[in-house]
Short mmCIF file of C-alpha atoms and ligand atoms in Angstrom, two decimals:
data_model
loop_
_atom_site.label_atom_id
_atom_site.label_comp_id
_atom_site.label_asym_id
_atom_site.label_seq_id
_atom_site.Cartn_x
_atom_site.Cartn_y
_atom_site.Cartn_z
CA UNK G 396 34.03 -26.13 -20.85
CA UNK G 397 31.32 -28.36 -19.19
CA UNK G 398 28.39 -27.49 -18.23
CA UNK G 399 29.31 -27.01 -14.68
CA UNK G 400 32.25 -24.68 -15.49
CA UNK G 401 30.13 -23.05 -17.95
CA UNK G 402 28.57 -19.73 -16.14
CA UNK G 403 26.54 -16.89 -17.39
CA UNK G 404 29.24 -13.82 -17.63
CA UNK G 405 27.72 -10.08 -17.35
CA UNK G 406 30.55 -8.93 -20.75
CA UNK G 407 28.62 -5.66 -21.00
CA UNK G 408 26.18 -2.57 -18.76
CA UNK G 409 24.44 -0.11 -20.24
CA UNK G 410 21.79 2.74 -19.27
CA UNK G 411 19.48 5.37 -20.59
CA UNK G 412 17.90 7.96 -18.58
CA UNK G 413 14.90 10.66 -19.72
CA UNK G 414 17.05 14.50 -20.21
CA UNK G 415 13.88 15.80 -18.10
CA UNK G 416 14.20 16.12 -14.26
CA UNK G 417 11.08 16.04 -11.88
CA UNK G 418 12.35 17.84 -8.59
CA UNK G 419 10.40 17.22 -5.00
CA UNK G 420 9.96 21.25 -5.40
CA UNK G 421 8.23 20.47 -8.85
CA UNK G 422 5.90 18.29 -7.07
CA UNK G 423 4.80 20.40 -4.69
CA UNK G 424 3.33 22.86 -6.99
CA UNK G 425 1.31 19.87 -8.31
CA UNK G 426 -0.11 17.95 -5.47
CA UNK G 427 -0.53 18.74 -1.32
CA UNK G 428 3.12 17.19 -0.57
CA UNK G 429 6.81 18.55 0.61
CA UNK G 430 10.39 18.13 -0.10
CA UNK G 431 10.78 17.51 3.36
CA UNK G 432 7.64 14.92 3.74
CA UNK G 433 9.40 13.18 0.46
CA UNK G 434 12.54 13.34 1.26
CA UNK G 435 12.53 12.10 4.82
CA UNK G 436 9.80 9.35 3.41
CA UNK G 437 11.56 7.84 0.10
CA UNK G 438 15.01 9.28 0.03
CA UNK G 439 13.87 10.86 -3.26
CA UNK G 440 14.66 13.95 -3.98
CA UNK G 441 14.44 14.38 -8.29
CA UNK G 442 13.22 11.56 -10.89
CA UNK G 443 14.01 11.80 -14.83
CA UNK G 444 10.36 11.75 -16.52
CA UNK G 445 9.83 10.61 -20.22
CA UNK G 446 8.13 13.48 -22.21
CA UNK G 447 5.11 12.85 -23.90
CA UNK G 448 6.00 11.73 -27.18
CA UNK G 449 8.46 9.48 -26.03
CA UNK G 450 8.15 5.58 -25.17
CA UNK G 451 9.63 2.83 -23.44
CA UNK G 452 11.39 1.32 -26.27
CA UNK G 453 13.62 4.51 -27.13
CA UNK G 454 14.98 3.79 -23.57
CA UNK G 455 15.44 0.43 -23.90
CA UNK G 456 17.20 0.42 -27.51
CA UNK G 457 19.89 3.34 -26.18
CA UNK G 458 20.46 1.16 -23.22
CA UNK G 459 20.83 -2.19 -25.01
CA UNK G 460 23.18 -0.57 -27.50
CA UNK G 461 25.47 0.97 -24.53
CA UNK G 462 25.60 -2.54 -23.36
CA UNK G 463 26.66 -3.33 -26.62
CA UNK G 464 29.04 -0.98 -26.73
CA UNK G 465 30.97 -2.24 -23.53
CA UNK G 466 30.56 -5.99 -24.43
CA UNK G 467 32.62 -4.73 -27.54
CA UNK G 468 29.86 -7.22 -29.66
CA UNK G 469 27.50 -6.43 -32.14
CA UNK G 470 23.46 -6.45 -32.80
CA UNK G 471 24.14 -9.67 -35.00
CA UNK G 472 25.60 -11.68 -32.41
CA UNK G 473 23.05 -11.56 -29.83
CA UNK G 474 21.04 -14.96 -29.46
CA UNK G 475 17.86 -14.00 -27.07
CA UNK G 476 16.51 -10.80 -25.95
CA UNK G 477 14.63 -10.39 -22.61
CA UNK G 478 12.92 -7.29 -21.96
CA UNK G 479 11.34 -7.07 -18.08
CA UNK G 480 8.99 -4.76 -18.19
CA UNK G 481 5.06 -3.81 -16.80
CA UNK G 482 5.32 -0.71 -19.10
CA UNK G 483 5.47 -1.67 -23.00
CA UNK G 484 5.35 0.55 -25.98
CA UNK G 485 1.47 -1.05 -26.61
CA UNK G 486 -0.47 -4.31 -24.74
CA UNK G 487 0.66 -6.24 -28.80
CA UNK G 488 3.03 -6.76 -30.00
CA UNK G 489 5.84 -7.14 -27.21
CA UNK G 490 8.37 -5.02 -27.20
CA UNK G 491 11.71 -6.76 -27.15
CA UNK G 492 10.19 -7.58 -31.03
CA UNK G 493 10.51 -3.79 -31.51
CA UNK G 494 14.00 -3.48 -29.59
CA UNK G 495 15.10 -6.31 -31.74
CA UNK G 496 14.12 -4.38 -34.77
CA UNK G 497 15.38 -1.00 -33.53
CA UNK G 498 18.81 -2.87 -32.90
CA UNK G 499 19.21 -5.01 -36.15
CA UNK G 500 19.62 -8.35 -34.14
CA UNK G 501 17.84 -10.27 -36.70
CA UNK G 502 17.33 -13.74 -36.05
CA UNK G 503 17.43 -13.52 -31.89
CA UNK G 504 14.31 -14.44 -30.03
CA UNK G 505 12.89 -11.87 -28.06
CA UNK G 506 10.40 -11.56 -25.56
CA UNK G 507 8.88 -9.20 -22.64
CA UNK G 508 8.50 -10.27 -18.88
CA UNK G 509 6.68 -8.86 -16.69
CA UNK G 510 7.04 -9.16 -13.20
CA UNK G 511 6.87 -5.41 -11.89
CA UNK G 512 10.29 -4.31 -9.62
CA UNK G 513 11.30 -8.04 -9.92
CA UNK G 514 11.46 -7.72 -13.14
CA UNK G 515 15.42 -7.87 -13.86
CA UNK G 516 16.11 -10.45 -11.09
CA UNK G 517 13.66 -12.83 -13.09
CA UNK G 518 15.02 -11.76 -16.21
CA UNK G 519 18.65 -12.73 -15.20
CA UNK G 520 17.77 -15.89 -13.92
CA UNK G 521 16.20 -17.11 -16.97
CA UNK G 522 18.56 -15.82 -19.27
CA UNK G 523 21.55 -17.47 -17.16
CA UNK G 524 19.43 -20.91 -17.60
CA UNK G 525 20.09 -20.13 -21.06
CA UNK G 526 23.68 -19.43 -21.33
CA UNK G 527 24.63 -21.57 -18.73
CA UNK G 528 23.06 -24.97 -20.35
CA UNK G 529 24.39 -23.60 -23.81
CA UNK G 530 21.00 -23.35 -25.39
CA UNK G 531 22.20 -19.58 -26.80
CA UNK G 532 25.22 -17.47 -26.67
CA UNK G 533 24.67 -14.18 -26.62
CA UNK G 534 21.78 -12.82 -24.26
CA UNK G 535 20.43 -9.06 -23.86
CA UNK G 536 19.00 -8.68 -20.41
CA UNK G 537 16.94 -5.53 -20.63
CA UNK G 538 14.71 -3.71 -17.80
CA UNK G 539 12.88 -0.63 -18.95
CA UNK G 540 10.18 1.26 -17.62
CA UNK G 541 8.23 4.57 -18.18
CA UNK G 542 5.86 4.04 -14.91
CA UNK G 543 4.93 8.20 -15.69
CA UNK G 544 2.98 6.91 -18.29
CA UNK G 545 1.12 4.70 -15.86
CA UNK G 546 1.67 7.50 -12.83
CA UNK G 547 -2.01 9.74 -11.37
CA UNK G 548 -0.06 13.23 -11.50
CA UNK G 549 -3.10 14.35 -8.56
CA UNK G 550 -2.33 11.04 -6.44
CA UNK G 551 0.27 12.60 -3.96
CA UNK G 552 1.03 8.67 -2.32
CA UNK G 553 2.23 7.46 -5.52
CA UNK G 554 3.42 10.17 -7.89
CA UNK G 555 6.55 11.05 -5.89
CA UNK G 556 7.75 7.80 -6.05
CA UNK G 557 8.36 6.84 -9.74
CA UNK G 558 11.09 7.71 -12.48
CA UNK G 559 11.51 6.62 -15.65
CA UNK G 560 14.68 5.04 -17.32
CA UNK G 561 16.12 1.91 -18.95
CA UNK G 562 19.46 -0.38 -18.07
CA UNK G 563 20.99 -3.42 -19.80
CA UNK G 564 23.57 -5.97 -19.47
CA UNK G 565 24.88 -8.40 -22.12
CA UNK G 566 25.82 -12.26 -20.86
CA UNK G 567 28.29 -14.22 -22.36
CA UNK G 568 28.93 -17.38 -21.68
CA UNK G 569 32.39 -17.91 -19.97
CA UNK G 570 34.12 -19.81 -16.92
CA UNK G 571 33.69 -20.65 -13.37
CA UNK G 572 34.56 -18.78 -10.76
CA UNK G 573 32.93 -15.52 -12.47
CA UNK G 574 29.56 -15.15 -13.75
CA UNK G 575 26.08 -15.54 -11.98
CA UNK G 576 26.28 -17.93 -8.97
CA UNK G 577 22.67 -18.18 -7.97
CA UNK G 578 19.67 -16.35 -8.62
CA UNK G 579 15.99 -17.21 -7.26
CA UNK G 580 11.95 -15.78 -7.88
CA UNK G 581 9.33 -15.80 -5.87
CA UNK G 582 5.41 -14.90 -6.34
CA UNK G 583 2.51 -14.72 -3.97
CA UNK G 584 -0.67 -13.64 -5.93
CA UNK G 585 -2.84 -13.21 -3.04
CA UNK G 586 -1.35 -9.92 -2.78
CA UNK G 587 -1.84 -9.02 -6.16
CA UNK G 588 -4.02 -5.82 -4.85
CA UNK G 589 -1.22 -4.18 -3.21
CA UNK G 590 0.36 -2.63 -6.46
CA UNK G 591 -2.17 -2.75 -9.60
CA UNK G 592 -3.81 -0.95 -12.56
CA UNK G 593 -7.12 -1.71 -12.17
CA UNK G 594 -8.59 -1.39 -16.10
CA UNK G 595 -6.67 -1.78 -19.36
CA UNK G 596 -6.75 -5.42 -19.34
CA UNK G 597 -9.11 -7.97 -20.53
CA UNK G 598 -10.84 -7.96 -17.10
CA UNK G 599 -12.16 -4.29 -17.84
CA UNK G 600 -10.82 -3.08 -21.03
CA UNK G 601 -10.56 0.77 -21.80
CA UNK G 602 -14.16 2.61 -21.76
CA UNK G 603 -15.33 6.33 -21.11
CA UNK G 604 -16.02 5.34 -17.75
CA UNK G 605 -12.66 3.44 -17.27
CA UNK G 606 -10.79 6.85 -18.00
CA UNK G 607 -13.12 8.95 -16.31
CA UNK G 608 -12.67 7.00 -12.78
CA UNK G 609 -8.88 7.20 -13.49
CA UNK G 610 -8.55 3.13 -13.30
CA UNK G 611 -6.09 3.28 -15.73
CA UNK G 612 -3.15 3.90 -13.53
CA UNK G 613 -1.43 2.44 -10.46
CA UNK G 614 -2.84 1.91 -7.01
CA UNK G 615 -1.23 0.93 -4.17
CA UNK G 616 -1.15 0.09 -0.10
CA UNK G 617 2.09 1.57 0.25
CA UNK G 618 2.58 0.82 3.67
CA UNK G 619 2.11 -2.83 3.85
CA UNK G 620 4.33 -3.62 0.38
CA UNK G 621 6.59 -1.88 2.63
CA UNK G 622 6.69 -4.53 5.42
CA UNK G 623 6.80 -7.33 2.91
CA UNK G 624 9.50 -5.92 0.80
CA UNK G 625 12.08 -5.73 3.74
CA UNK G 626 11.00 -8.90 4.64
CA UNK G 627 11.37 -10.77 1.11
CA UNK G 628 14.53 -8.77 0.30
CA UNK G 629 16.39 -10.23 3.26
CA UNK G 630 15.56 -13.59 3.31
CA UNK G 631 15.49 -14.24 -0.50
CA UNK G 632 19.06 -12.62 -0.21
CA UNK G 633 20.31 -14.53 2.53
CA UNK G 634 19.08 -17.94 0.24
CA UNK G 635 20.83 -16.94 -3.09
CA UNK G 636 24.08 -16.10 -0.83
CA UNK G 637 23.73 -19.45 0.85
CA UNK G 638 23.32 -21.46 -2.46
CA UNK G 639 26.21 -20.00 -3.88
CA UNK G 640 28.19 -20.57 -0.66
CA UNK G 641 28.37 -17.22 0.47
CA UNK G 642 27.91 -15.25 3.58
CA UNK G 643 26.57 -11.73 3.79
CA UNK G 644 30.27 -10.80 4.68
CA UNK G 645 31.77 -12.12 1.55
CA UNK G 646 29.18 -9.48 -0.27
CA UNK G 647 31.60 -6.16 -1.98
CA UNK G 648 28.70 -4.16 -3.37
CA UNK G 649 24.74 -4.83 -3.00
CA UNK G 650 23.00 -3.29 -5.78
CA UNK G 651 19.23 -3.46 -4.29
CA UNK G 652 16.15 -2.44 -6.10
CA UNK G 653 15.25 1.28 -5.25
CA UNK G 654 11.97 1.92 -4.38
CA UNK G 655 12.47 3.33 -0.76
CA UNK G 656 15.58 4.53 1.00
CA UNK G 657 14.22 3.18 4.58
CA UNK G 658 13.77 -0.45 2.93
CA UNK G 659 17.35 -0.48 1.32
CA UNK G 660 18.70 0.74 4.63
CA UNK G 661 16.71 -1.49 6.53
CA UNK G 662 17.61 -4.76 4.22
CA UNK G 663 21.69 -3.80 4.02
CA UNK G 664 21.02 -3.14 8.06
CA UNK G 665 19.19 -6.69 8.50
CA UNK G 666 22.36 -8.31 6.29
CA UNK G 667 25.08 -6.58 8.45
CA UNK G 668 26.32 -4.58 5.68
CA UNK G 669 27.83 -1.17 5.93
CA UNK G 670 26.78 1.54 3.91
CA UNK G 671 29.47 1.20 1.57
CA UNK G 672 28.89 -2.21 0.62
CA UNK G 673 25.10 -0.63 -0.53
CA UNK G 674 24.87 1.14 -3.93
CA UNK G 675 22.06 3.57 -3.43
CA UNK G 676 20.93 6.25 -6.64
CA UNK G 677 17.48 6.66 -5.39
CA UNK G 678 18.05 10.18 -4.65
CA UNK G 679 18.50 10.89 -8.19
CA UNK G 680 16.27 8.21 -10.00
CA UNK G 681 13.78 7.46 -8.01
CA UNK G 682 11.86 3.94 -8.29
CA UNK G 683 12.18 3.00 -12.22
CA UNK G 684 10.77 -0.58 -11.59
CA UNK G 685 12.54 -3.10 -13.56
CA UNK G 686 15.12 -0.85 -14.74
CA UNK G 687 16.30 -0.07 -11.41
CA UNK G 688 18.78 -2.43 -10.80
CA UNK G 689 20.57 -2.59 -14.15
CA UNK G 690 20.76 1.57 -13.77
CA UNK G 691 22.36 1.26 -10.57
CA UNK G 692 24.97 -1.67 -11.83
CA UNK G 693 25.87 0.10 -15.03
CA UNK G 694 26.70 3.50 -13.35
CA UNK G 695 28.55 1.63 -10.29
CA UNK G 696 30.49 -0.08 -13.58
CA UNK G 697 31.36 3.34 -14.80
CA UNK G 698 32.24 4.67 -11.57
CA UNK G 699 34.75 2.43 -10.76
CA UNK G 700 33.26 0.35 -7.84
CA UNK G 701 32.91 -3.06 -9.72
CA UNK G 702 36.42 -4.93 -9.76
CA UNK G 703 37.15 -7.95 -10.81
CA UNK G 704 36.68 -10.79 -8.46
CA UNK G 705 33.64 -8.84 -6.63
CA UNK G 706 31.23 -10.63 -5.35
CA UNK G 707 27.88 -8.54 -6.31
CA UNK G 708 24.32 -9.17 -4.80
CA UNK G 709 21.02 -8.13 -6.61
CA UNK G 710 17.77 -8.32 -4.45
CA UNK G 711 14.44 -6.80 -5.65
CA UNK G 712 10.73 -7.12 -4.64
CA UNK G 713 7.42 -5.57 -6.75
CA UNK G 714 4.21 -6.28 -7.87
CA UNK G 715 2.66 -9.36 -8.06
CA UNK G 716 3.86 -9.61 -5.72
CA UNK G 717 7.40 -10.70 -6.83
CA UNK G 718 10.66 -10.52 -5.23
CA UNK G 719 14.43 -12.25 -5.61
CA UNK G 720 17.75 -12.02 -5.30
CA UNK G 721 21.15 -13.48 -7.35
CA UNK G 722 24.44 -13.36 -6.67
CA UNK G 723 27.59 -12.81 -9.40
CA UNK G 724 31.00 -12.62 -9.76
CA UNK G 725 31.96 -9.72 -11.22
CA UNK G 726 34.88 -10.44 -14.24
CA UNK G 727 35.87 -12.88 -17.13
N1 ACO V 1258 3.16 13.96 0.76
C1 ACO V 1258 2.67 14.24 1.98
N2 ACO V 1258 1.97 13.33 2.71
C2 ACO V 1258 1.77 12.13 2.17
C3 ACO V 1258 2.25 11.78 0.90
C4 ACO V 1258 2.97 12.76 0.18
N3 ACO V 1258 3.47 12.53 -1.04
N4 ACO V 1258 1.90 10.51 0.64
C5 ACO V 1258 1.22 10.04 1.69
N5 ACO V 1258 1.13 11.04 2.63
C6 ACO V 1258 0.49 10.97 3.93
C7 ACO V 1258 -0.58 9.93 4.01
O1 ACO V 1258 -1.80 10.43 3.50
C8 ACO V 1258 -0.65 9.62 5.48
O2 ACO V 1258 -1.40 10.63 6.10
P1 ACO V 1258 -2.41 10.25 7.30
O3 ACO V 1258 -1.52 9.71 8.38
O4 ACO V 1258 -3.03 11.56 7.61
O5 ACO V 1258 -3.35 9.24 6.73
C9 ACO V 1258 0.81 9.78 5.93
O6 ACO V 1258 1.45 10.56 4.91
C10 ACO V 1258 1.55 8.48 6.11
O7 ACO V 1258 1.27 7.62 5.02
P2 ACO V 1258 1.88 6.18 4.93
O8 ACO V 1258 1.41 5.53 3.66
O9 ACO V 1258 1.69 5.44 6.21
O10 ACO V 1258 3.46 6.53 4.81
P3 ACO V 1258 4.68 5.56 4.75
O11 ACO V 1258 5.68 5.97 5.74
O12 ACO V 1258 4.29 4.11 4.67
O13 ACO V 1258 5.31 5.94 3.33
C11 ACO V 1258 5.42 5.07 1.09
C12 ACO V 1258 4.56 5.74 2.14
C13 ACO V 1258 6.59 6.02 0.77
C14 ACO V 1258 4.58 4.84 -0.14
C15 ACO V 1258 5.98 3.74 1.63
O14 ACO V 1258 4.97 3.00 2.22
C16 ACO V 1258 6.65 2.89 0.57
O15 ACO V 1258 7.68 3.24 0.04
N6 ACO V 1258 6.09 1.69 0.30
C17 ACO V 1258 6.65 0.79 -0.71
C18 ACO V 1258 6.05 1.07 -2.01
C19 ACO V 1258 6.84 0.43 -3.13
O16 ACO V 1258 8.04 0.34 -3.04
N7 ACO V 1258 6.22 -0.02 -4.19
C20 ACO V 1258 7.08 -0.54 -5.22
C21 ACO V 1258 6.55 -1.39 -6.13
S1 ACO V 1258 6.06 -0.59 -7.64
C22 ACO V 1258 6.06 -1.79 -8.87
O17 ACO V 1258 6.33 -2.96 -8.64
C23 ACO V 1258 5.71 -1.35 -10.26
#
């Protein structure tokens, strides 16, 4: 193969969701909201929630290992481990060391990224760099995210919108025409206020007064990552399509992140893309950050709605902000 031919393959999807379910009647009995506000709002109407003693990298093992599973490879032949997340186990060590560990892939590199929602796109596009130049064989693309963890259970405009949950994918590296096409990231820190956690950090690390003022979990202005998330998601979209010589119409199934049912329907709307061509789960999931997209991929896989041949588009904005898109071709 040369290096042109040579493409990043997805071999293998995999997912792992919390057993508990949060419903929109739940939440009502713990902040001033509605099913009906919610629902007509997000398009969310339960979320799986990680219980206390669990942690993101439980998630992220049992997805890894489903991925695995499909690839039909083992722990020992994976090369490089990329875990997108804004949620790790602890701030040291990261946690795609731990994953490795859990999995008995001794010998891959591993490392966390963080860039929020975005989080997978980013993730695939460096680990196709990767496999595509032939640096490493095997990759383990991971998103996994407990945002509960990070979630103000008495803030009623952001604890509706986050789930919890974990997805992987396995690449491979095999021939052109299948495999990613084009992927692309974008970042604009000035608007790194519009989804944060304000203590934690090195900036102001954990004190009495940190956890008393309840900085230690996410704020956000909803309503203008809104605007800039349709915004980003189409024309980052449109760009990856374009680079890989592809017109919304040649798109079989967009698998967008889900944070908001009006964005994805506004985006697929903005692309000219029927509701079929959209794989929504929101309803059931809710926003699970970087896992999102990798969730929604490996239960489209087991449903039956990935064939071979398929032209697949992955778009996805977050904090940061963050956003991107990348195109692949589904089959080997
Ligand atoms: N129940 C009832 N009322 C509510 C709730 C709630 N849960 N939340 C907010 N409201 C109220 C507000 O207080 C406001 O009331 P007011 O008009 O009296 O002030 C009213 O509803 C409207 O609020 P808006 O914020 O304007 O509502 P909007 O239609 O924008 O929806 C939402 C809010 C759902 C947050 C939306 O803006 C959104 O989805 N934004 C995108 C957020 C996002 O996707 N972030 C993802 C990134 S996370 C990451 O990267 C880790």
């Amino acid at each position: 193969m040369t290096r042109g031919e040579r493409r990043a393959i997805i071999r293998g999807t995999g997912s792992s969701l919390p057993a508990r379910v949060l419903t929109n009647a739940d939440l009502e009995r713990m902040v001033d909201t509605s099913d009906e506000w919610i629902t007509s709002r997000t398009g969310i109407r339960e979320r799986r929630i990680a219980k206390d003693d669990e942690y993101m990298s439980q998630f992220a093992t049992r997805a890894a290992e489903a991925a695995l599973l499909s690839a039909g490879l083992e722990a020992s032949q994976v090369d490089l481990i990329i875990c997108a997340t804004v949620t790790p186990d602890m701030p040291i060590p990261a946690t795609a060391c731990i994953v490795q560990n859990n999995l008995g892939a001794a010998g891959a590199a591993a490392f966390d990224l963080a860039a929020g929602c975005s989080g997978f796109i980013y993730a695939l596009a460096v680990a196709d760099r990767f496999v595509s130049t032939g640096e490493y064989g095997t990759v383990l693309v991971i998103g996994a995210e407990l945002l509960s963890k990070y979630t103000d259970w008495s803030d009623r405009t952001t604890c509706v919108l986050f789930g919890d949950g974990a997805g992987a994918v396995v690449l491979t590296p095999g021939a052109a025409p299948y495999g990613v096409l084009a992927s692309a990231m974008h970042a604009d820190g000035s608007m790194a206020d519009f989804i944060y956690v304000p203590a934690g950090g090195t900036r102001e690390p954990a004190s009495e007064r940190s956890v008393t003022e309840r900085r230690h979990f996410i704020r956000m202005r909803g309503n203008e990552t809104f605007k800039m998330a349709v915004r980003s998601m189409e024309e980052t979209s449109r760009a990856v399509l374009e680079k890989a010589g592809l017109a919304p119409a040649d798109v079989d199934l967009f698998i967008p992140h889900q944070a908001n049912r009006r964005i994805i329907d506004a985006v697929g709307s903005r692309l000219g893309l029927r509701e079929d061509q959209v794989y929504v789960n929101i309803e059931r999931v809710g926003n699970t950050s970087a896992a999102s997209i990798p969730v929604a991929l490996d239960e489209a896989v087991r449903k039956g709605l990935v064939r071979k041949g398929d032209n697949l588009l992955f778009a996805a904005f977050g904090t940061g902000l963050t956003w991107g898109a990348a195109v692949c071709k589904w089959g080997w």
